[in-house]
Structure formats: structure tokens, C-alpha cells
Amino acid sequence: FFNDAAPEEGGKAVYVTEMGRRDIIREPAGTPNAGHLIPVDDDRAFAVPAISRVYRITMDGVISSVFEPSRKLLVINGVTETKKKKTLLVTDFFHGNIVEVDIKTDTKTILTTALRGADGVEQGSDGSIYVSSFELGAVWKMDANGENLTVLVDHVGFQTTADFALDEAAGLLYVANTRDGTIMVISTQ
């Protein structure tokens, strides 16, 4: 299930995320929390295989896997290239990990966690990281180390805030609200 895409600097390739076993991470129909993510400490969570990937696809169609699958990135959703060369910011939808991946060394560093349903991710020129949550109806801003988390939007609703575009010059985020079919315009300050 391809989900997100981000250009590689220089325009020679694009990064594309594949979510892996997203089909087994939600409570089943007919249960009290139907459709919501299963708890991270549930036995079913431990059974989710780490097969989600980020692919690099060149403009002439050559496809390669960027790094080895990991439980730090169990169900990958968002991806963006960082301001540092050859690192990516990748969101784990299930646990809510925001992970910096050094693609040269295949090193994965969790910057922050518990942003369940982490969907869109972008990095500003000052290093600030912006993350949206499809599950929590929230958008956050944090520093480049994943610290100093600031809530920009909260409680918009379950399965609403999805991918977004960062307009640094205007100091705005344009966030898709999938439930209402609208675009939310949010200040980055």
C-alpha cells in the first residue's frame, strides 16, 4: 500500500513509502473500538511483521529499497528528506515514532514517539519538524532533535488531519482534513 512520496534533492529520484501490514493494526468491526488502532502493548501488536519500506525510484524507473525494515518503523507512512544530506525523516503510523534514518549507514534514530497515526512530515529550513496525525486529529511542531513539542492543532477528530504542505515563506501549513473534505490553514508559529 503506497502512501507517501517525497522528492530527492536534485530531482533524480523520489522516495515512496509502502505501509506493510496496515491491514492488521486496527480493531475489527463489531468491537467497541472498531477502526481504531490496536493498543501497542497488545499481543496483536507484537505479531505485526516489520516489512514496511521506503523505496527510491529514479526518474528512469530503477527501484531500490532505501533501508532494512525495522520495528522502529513498523507501519511507515510519511517521508521527507532532511536538511542533512542522505538522511530521511520517516513516520511510523502505528507507534507514532518519528525516525531519522541515515541511509548511508542504515542507522535509525527515534527522535520522538507516541504520536500515533503519524502521517505527514516536513522539515523547515531552521530544522523544525512538523508532523500530522491521521488518528488523533493533531498537528505538532518540534525542534530538529524531536524535543520541545508544540501543539499547532488538536482534537480536530479521528481520521482527519492527513498529509500537508509547508509554505515557509508565508509561515503556514496547508493540512488536508479528509473527513470534511477541506484544507486547514495553520500558522507555523
mmCIF file of C-alpha atoms in Angstrom:
data_model
loop_
_atom_site.group_PDB
_atom_site.id
_atom_site.type_symbol
_atom_site.label_atom_id
_atom_site.label_comp_id
_atom_site.label_asym_id
_atom_site.label_seq_id
_atom_site.Cartn_x
_atom_site.Cartn_y
_atom_site.Cartn_z
ATOM 1 C CA PHE A 1 0.000 0.000 0.000
ATOM 2 C CA PHE A 2 1.957 3.010 -1.273
ATOM 3 C CA ASN A 3 1.177 6.025 0.899
ATOM 4 C CA ASP A 4 3.520 8.995 0.664
ATOM 5 C CA ALA A 5 6.160 10.384 -1.654
ATOM 6 C CA ALA A 6 8.919 12.983 -1.391
ATOM 7 C CA PRO A 7 11.438 14.221 -3.945
ATOM 8 C CA GLU A 8 15.133 13.559 -3.544
ATOM 9 C CA GLU A 9 17.206 16.730 -3.672
ATOM 10 C CA GLY A 10 18.453 17.271 -7.210
ATOM 11 C CA GLY A 11 15.356 15.815 -8.857
ATOM 12 C CA LYS A 12 16.879 12.476 -9.862
ATOM 13 C CA ALA A 13 14.600 10.278 -7.748
ATOM 14 C CA VAL A 14 11.573 10.141 -5.481
ATOM 15 C CA TYR A 15 11.125 8.343 -2.151
ATOM 16 C CA VAL A 16 7.893 6.357 -1.837
ATOM 17 C CA THR A 17 6.574 4.700 1.331
ATOM 18 C CA GLU A 18 4.895 1.298 1.473
ATOM 19 C CA MET A 19 2.956 0.705 4.697
ATOM 20 C CA GLY A 20 3.389 -3.045 5.111
ATOM 21 C CA ARG A 21 0.717 -4.822 7.175
ATOM 22 C CA ARG A 22 -1.573 -1.858 7.772
ATOM 23 C CA ASP A 23 -4.479 -4.285 7.366
ATOM 24 C CA ILE A 24 -3.912 -5.875 10.817
ATOM 25 C CA ILE A 25 -3.312 -2.827 13.034
ATOM 26 C CA ARG A 26 -6.930 -1.800 13.677
ATOM 27 C CA GLU A 27 -9.666 -3.119 15.933
ATOM 28 C CA PRO A 28 -12.088 -5.276 13.935
ATOM 29 C CA ALA A 29 -15.637 -4.309 13.015
ATOM 30 C CA GLY A 30 -18.208 -5.124 15.664
ATOM 31 C CA THR A 31 -15.899 -4.336 18.593
ATOM 32 C CA PRO A 32 -16.231 -1.288 20.884
ATOM 33 C CA ASN A 33 -13.241 0.497 19.300
ATOM 34 C CA ALA A 34 -13.803 -0.704 15.736
ATOM 35 C CA GLY A 35 -11.489 1.007 13.269
ATOM 36 C CA HIS A 36 -9.128 2.424 15.901
ATOM 37 C CA LEU A 37 -5.514 1.312 16.245
ATOM 38 C CA ILE A 38 -4.945 -1.712 18.449
ATOM 39 C CA PRO A 39 -3.015 -0.959 21.679
ATOM 40 C CA VAL A 40 0.776 -1.010 21.306
ATOM 41 C CA ASP A 41 1.071 -3.462 24.220
ATOM 42 C CA ASP A 42 -1.482 -5.923 22.782
ATOM 43 C CA ASP A 43 -0.244 -9.347 21.640
ATOM 44 C CA ARG A 44 -1.553 -8.497 18.160
ATOM 45 C CA ALA A 45 0.846 -5.548 18.021
ATOM 46 C CA PHE A 46 3.828 -7.797 18.650
ATOM 47 C CA ALA A 47 2.663 -10.022 15.783
ATOM 48 C CA VAL A 48 2.772 -7.199 13.203
ATOM 49 C CA PRO A 49 5.766 -8.037 10.972
ATOM 50 C CA ALA A 50 8.377 -5.386 10.189
ATOM 51 C CA ILE A 51 8.065 -5.393 6.398
ATOM 52 C CA SER A 52 7.179 -1.758 5.666
ATOM 53 C CA ARG A 53 9.619 0.020 3.365
ATOM 54 C CA VAL A 54 10.770 3.221 1.740
ATOM 55 C CA TYR A 55 11.655 2.848 -1.922
ATOM 56 C CA ARG A 56 13.840 5.115 -4.018
ATOM 57 C CA ILE A 57 12.593 5.328 -7.582
ATOM 58 C CA THR A 58 14.803 7.066 -10.119
ATOM 59 C CA MET A 59 13.383 9.095 -12.989
ATOM 60 C CA ASP A 60 14.358 6.267 -15.359
ATOM 61 C CA GLY A 61 12.455 3.695 -13.270
ATOM 62 C CA VAL A 62 15.159 1.981 -11.212
ATOM 63 C CA ILE A 63 13.652 0.896 -7.881
ATOM 64 C CA SER A 64 15.621 0.120 -4.716
ATOM 65 C CA SER A 65 14.783 -0.320 -1.050
ATOM 66 C CA VAL A 66 16.396 2.536 0.896
ATOM 67 C CA PHE A 67 16.968 0.738 4.227
ATOM 68 C CA GLU A 68 16.277 -2.512 6.034
ATOM 69 C CA PRO A 69 12.843 -2.929 7.648
ATOM 70 C CA SER A 70 12.701 -2.235 11.390
ATOM 71 C CA ARG A 71 10.283 -2.372 14.303
ATOM 72 C CA LYS A 72 11.139 1.310 14.862
ATOM 73 C CA LEU A 73 9.254 1.864 11.596
ATOM 74 C CA LEU A 74 6.623 -0.845 11.787
ATOM 75 C CA VAL A 75 3.996 0.774 9.534
ATOM 76 C CA ILE A 76 5.640 3.564 7.543
ATOM 77 C CA ASN A 77 3.555 6.482 6.379
ATOM 78 C CA GLY A 78 5.288 9.865 5.871
ATOM 79 C CA VAL A 79 8.735 10.559 4.453
ATOM 80 C CA THR A 80 10.813 13.632 3.684
ATOM 81 C CA GLU A 81 14.463 14.294 3.008
ATOM 82 C CA THR A 82 16.152 16.227 5.816
ATOM 83 C CA LYS A 83 18.323 19.279 5.528
ATOM 84 C CA LYS A 84 21.286 16.955 6.199
ATOM 85 C CA LYS A 85 22.358 15.048 3.117
ATOM 86 C CA LYS A 86 21.432 11.389 2.960
ATOM 87 C CA THR A 87 19.083 11.302 5.916
ATOM 88 C CA LEU A 88 15.327 10.940 5.864
ATOM 89 C CA LEU A 89 12.611 11.715 8.368
ATOM 90 C CA VAL A 90 10.145 8.840 8.375
ATOM 91 C CA THR A 91 6.922 8.415 10.372
ATOM 92 C CA ASP A 92 5.768 5.168 11.916
ATOM 93 C CA PHE A 93 1.980 5.272 11.786
ATOM 94 C CA PHE A 94 1.430 2.516 14.365
ATOM 95 C CA HIS A 95 3.651 3.542 17.299
ATOM 96 C CA GLY A 96 3.892 7.206 16.338
ATOM 97 C CA ASN A 97 7.682 7.194 16.064
ATOM 98 C CA ILE A 98 9.391 9.990 14.170
ATOM 99 C CA VAL A 99 12.626 8.437 12.984
ATOM 100 C CA GLU A 100 15.696 9.930 11.365
ATOM 101 C CA VAL A 101 17.260 7.385 9.025
ATOM 102 C CA ASP A 102 20.862 7.705 7.873
ATOM 103 C CA ILE A 103 20.586 5.910 4.543
ATOM 104 C CA LYS A 104 24.358 5.529 4.187
ATOM 105 C CA THR A 105 24.698 3.527 7.416
ATOM 106 C CA ASP A 106 21.115 2.198 7.786
ATOM 107 C CA THR A 107 21.028 3.792 11.254
ATOM 108 C CA LYS A 108 17.577 4.600 12.609
ATOM 109 C CA THR A 109 17.240 7.106 15.455
ATOM 110 C CA ILE A 110 13.859 7.663 17.095
ATOM 111 C CA LEU A 111 13.528 11.426 17.626
ATOM 112 C CA THR A 112 10.163 11.245 19.379
ATOM 113 C CA THR A 113 7.374 8.738 19.889
ATOM 114 C CA ALA A 114 3.713 8.319 20.840
ATOM 115 C CA LEU A 115 2.363 10.489 18.000
ATOM 116 C CA ARG A 116 0.090 7.620 16.966
ATOM 117 C CA GLY A 117 -1.259 7.816 13.464
ATOM 118 C CA ALA A 118 1.759 9.921 12.409
ATOM 119 C CA ASP A 119 1.044 10.777 8.798
ATOM 120 C CA GLY A 120 2.623 13.815 7.137
ATOM 121 C CA VAL A 121 6.120 15.034 7.948
ATOM 122 C CA GLU A 122 8.101 18.045 6.730
ATOM 123 C CA GLN A 123 11.198 19.876 7.929
ATOM 124 C CA GLY A 124 11.650 23.626 7.825
ATOM 125 C CA SER A 125 14.917 25.323 6.846
ATOM 126 C CA ASP A 126 15.570 26.063 10.548
ATOM 127 C CA GLY A 127 15.360 22.314 11.298
ATOM 128 C CA SER A 128 11.861 22.425 12.827
ATOM 129 C CA ILE A 129 9.895 19.240 12.193
ATOM 130 C CA TYR A 130 6.149 19.293 11.518
ATOM 131 C CA VAL A 131 4.026 16.145 11.928
ATOM 132 C CA SER A 132 0.323 15.452 11.443
ATOM 133 C CA SER A 133 -1.682 12.564 12.935
ATOM 134 C CA PHE A 134 -4.489 10.952 10.975
ATOM 135 C CA GLU A 135 -5.718 9.158 14.106
ATOM 136 C CA LEU A 136 -5.527 11.960 16.658
ATOM 137 C CA GLY A 137 -6.624 14.949 14.583
ATOM 138 C CA ALA A 138 -3.477 16.827 15.565
ATOM 139 C CA VAL A 139 -0.502 18.674 14.094
ATOM 140 C CA TRP A 140 2.736 19.272 16.010
ATOM 141 C CA LYS A 141 5.930 21.239 15.635
ATOM 142 C CA MET A 142 9.177 20.188 17.303
ATOM 143 C CA ASP A 143 12.840 21.050 17.062
ATOM 144 C CA ALA A 144 15.283 19.081 14.885
ATOM 145 C CA ASN A 145 16.050 16.736 17.803
ATOM 146 C CA GLY A 146 12.390 15.834 18.351
ATOM 147 C CA GLU A 147 12.183 17.924 21.521
ATOM 148 C CA ASN A 148 10.120 20.972 22.536
ATOM 149 C CA LEU A 149 6.890 19.627 21.101
ATOM 150 C CA THR A 150 4.300 22.319 20.395
ATOM 151 C CA VAL A 151 0.684 21.545 19.529
ATOM 152 C CA LEU A 152 -0.439 23.538 16.477
ATOM 153 C CA VAL A 153 -3.830 21.818 16.139
ATOM 154 C CA ASP A 154 -5.531 19.277 18.396
ATOM 155 C CA HIS A 155 -8.842 17.421 18.644
ATOM 156 C CA VAL A 156 -9.911 18.029 15.058
ATOM 157 C CA GLY A 157 -11.261 14.480 15.013
ATOM 158 C CA PHE A 158 -10.494 10.842 14.313
ATOM 159 C CA GLN A 159 -9.106 10.221 10.825
ATOM 160 C CA THR A 160 -8.956 13.849 9.767
ATOM 161 C CA THR A 161 -5.521 15.501 9.647
ATOM 162 C CA ALA A 162 -3.531 13.867 6.888
ATOM 163 C CA ASP A 163 -0.702 14.969 4.625
ATOM 164 C CA PHE A 164 0.179 18.636 4.342
ATOM 165 C CA ALA A 165 2.302 21.188 2.540
ATOM 166 C CA LEU A 166 4.668 23.567 4.333
ATOM 167 C CA ASP A 167 4.804 27.136 2.998
ATOM 168 C CA GLU A 168 7.742 28.596 4.903
ATOM 169 C CA ALA A 169 7.617 31.997 3.225
ATOM 170 C CA ALA A 170 4.036 32.515 4.432
ATOM 171 C CA GLY A 171 4.591 30.708 7.764
ATOM 172 C CA LEU A 172 1.698 28.348 7.030
ATOM 173 C CA LEU A 173 0.818 24.673 6.825
ATOM 174 C CA TYR A 174 -1.919 23.530 4.452
ATOM 175 C CA VAL A 175 -3.321 20.376 6.060
ATOM 176 C CA ALA A 176 -5.789 18.038 4.390
ATOM 177 C CA ASN A 177 -8.866 17.310 6.522
ATOM 178 C CA THR A 178 -10.002 14.059 4.942
ATOM 179 C CA ARG A 179 -13.218 13.680 6.951
ATOM 180 C CA ASP A 180 -14.607 17.085 5.992
ATOM 181 C CA GLY A 181 -13.039 17.370 2.531
ATOM 182 C CA THR A 182 -11.359 20.669 3.394
ATOM 183 C CA ILE A 183 -7.913 22.199 3.744
ATOM 184 C CA MET A 184 -6.978 23.672 7.123
ATOM 185 C CA VAL A 185 -4.608 26.659 7.030
ATOM 186 C CA ILE A 186 -2.460 26.651 10.164
ATOM 187 C CA SER A 187 0.198 29.089 11.319
ATOM 188 C CA THR A 188 3.600 27.526 11.954
ATOM 189 C CA GLN A 189 4.134 29.863 14.939
#
